């Protein structure tokens, strides 16, 4: 679980055909993501690739793979 004191060291924005849909964050514990509108992050993942796959799995069926841009 992400602690309240977790520091975000990198952020990637995930975009689809309709615009921004989510963000992925590198934290001390690993990587986490939030879909647009999420109040809490959706778990902690060991690598950026695993976090991106988890994000994609949380999208509606038939969604295109998002573009990820580091910010």
Coordinates of N, CA and C in Angstrom, one line a residue:
X1 N 0.8 -1.2 0.0 CA 0.0 0.0 0.0 C 0.9 1.2 0.0
X2 N 0.5 2.2 -0.8 CA 1.2 3.5 -0.9 C 1.0 4.3 0.4
X3 N 2.1 4.7 1.0 CA 2.0 5.4 2.3 C 1.7 6.9 2.0
X4 N 1.2 7.6 3.0 CA 0.9 9.0 2.9 C 2.1 9.8 2.6
X5 N 3.3 9.3 3.0 CA 4.6 10.0 2.8 C 5.3 9.6 1.6
X6 N 4.7 8.9 0.7 CA 5.4 8.5 -0.6 C 5.7 9.7 -1.4
X7 N 6.9 9.7 -1.9 CA 7.4 10.8 -2.8 C 7.3 10.3 -4.2
X8 N 6.7 11.1 -5.1 CA 6.6 10.8 -6.5 C 7.9 11.4 -7.1
X9 N 8.7 10.5 -7.8 CA 9.9 11.0 -8.4 C 9.8 11.1 -9.9
X10 N 8.8 10.5 -10.5 CA 8.6 10.6 -12.0 C 7.1 10.4 -12.2
X11 N 6.6 11.0 -13.3 CA 5.2 10.9 -13.7 C 5.1 10.7 -15.2
X12 N 4.3 9.8 -15.6 CA 4.0 9.6 -17.0 C 2.5 9.8 -17.2
X13 N 2.1 10.5 -18.2 CA 0.7 10.8 -18.5 C 0.3 9.8 -19.6
X14 N -0.8 9.1 -19.4 CA -1.4 8.2 -20.4 C -2.5 8.9 -21.2
X15 N -2.4 8.8 -22.5 CA -3.4 9.5 -23.3 C -4.0 8.5 -24.3
X16 N -5.3 8.7 -24.6 CA -5.9 7.9 -25.6 C -6.5 8.8 -26.6
X17 N -7.3 8.3 -27.5 CA -7.9 9.1 -28.6 C -8.7 10.3 -28.1
X18 N -9.3 10.2 -26.9 CA -10.1 11.3 -26.4 C -9.3 12.2 -25.5
X19 N -8.0 12.0 -25.3 CA -7.2 12.8 -24.4 C -6.6 12.0 -23.2
X20 N -6.3 12.8 -22.2 CA -5.6 12.1 -21.0 C -6.6 11.2 -20.3
X21 N -6.1 10.0 -20.0 CA -7.0 9.0 -19.3 C -6.4 8.6 -18.0
X22 N -5.1 8.8 -17.7 CA -4.5 8.3 -16.5 C -3.1 8.8 -16.3
X23 N -2.6 8.5 -15.1 CA -1.2 8.9 -14.9 C -0.5 7.7 -14.1
X24 N 0.8 7.5 -14.4 CA 1.6 6.5 -13.8 C 2.7 7.3 -13.0
X25 N 2.9 6.8 -11.7 CA 3.9 7.5 -10.9 C 4.9 6.6 -10.3
X26 N 6.2 7.0 -10.4 CA 7.3 6.3 -9.7 C 7.4 6.8 -8.3
X27 N 7.3 5.9 -7.4 CA 7.4 6.2 -6.0 C 8.5 5.3 -5.3
X28 N 8.8 5.5 -4.1 CA 9.9 4.7 -3.5 C 9.6 3.3 -3.5
X29 N 8.3 2.9 -3.3 CA 7.9 1.5 -3.2 C 7.8 0.8 -4.6
X30 N 7.8 1.5 -5.7 CA 7.7 1.0 -7.0 C 7.0 1.9 -7.9
X31 N 5.9 1.5 -8.6 CA 5.1 2.3 -9.5 C 3.6 2.1 -9.2
X32 N 2.9 3.2 -9.4 CA 1.4 3.1 -9.2 C 0.7 3.9 -10.3
X33 N -0.6 3.8 -10.4 CA -1.3 4.6 -11.4 C -2.6 5.0 -10.9
X34 N -3.2 6.0 -11.5 CA -4.5 6.5 -11.2 C -5.2 6.7 -12.6
X35 N -6.4 6.2 -12.7 CA -7.2 6.6 -13.9 C -7.8 8.0 -13.6
X36 N -8.1 8.7 -14.6 CA -8.7 10.0 -14.4 C -10.0 9.9 -13.6
X37 N -10.1 10.6 -12.5 CA -11.2 10.5 -11.6 C -11.0 9.7 -10.4
X38 N -9.9 8.9 -10.4 CA -9.6 8.0 -9.2 C -9.2 9.0 -8.1
X39 N -9.7 8.7 -6.9 CA -9.2 9.4 -5.7 C -8.0 8.8 -5.1
X40 N -7.8 7.5 -5.2 CA -6.7 6.8 -4.7 C -5.9 6.0 -5.8
X41 N -4.6 5.9 -5.6 CA -3.9 5.1 -6.5 C -4.3 3.6 -6.5
X42 N -4.1 2.9 -7.6 CA -4.5 1.5 -7.8 C -3.4 0.5 -7.6
X43 N -2.9 0.4 -6.4 CA -1.9 -0.6 -6.1 C -0.4 -0.1 -6.4
X44 N 0.5 -1.0 -6.0 CA 1.9 -0.7 -6.2 C 2.5 -1.9 -7.0
X45 N 3.2 -1.5 -8.1 CA 3.7 -2.5 -9.0 C 5.2 -2.5 -9.1
X46 N 5.9 -3.6 -9.3 CA 7.4 -3.6 -9.2 C 8.1 -2.9 -10.4
X47 N 7.5 -2.8 -11.6 CA 8.1 -2.1 -12.7 C 7.2 -1.2 -13.4
X48 N 7.7 -0.3 -14.2 CA 6.8 0.5 -15.0 C 6.0 -0.3 -16.0
X49 N 6.6 -1.3 -16.6 CA 5.9 -2.1 -17.6 C 4.7 -2.8 -16.9
X50 N 4.9 -3.3 -15.7 CA 3.7 -4.0 -15.0 C 2.7 -3.0 -14.7
X51 N 3.0 -1.8 -14.3 CA 2.1 -0.7 -14.0 C 1.3 -0.3 -15.2
X52 N 2.0 -0.2 -16.4 CA 1.3 0.1 -17.6 C 0.3 -1.0 -18.0
X53 N 0.7 -2.2 -17.8 CA -0.2 -3.3 -18.2 C -1.4 -3.4 -17.3
X54 N -1.2 -3.1 -16.0 CA -2.3 -3.0 -15.0 C -3.3 -1.9 -15.4
X55 N -2.7 -0.7 -15.8 CA -3.5 0.4 -16.2 C -4.4 0.0 -17.4
X56 N -3.7 -0.6 -18.4 CA -4.4 -1.0 -19.6 C -5.5 -2.0 -19.3
X57 N -5.3 -2.9 -18.3 CA -6.3 -3.9 -17.9 C -7.5 -3.2 -17.3
X58 N -7.3 -2.1 -16.7 CA -8.4 -1.4 -16.0 C -9.2 -0.6 -16.9
X59 N -8.8 -0.4 -18.2 CA -9.6 0.3 -19.2 C -10.7 -0.6 -19.7
X60 N -11.7 0.1 -20.3 CA -12.9 -0.7 -20.8 C -12.4 -1.7 -21.9
X61 N -13.0 -2.8 -22.1 CA -12.6 -3.8 -23.2 C -12.6 -3.1 -24.5
X62 N -11.7 -3.4 -25.3 CA -11.6 -2.8 -26.7 C -10.8 -1.5 -26.7
X63 N -10.4 -1.0 -25.6 CA -9.6 0.2 -25.6 C -8.3 0.1 -26.3
X64 N -7.8 1.1 -27.0 CA -6.5 1.1 -27.6 C -5.5 1.3 -26.5
X65 N -4.2 0.8 -26.7 CA -3.1 0.9 -25.8 C -2.8 2.4 -25.7
X66 N -2.7 3.0 -24.5 CA -2.5 4.4 -24.4 C -1.1 4.8 -24.8
X67 N -0.9 6.1 -25.1 CA 0.5 6.7 -25.3 C 0.9 7.2 -23.9
X68 N 2.1 6.9 -23.6 CA 2.7 7.3 -22.3 C 3.8 8.3 -22.5
X69 N 3.6 9.5 -21.9 CA 4.6 10.6 -22.1 C 5.1 11.0 -20.7
X70 N 6.4 11.0 -20.5 CA 7.0 11.4 -19.2 C 6.9 12.9 -19.0
X71 N 6.5 13.3 -17.8 CA 6.4 14.7 -17.5 C 7.3 15.0 -16.3

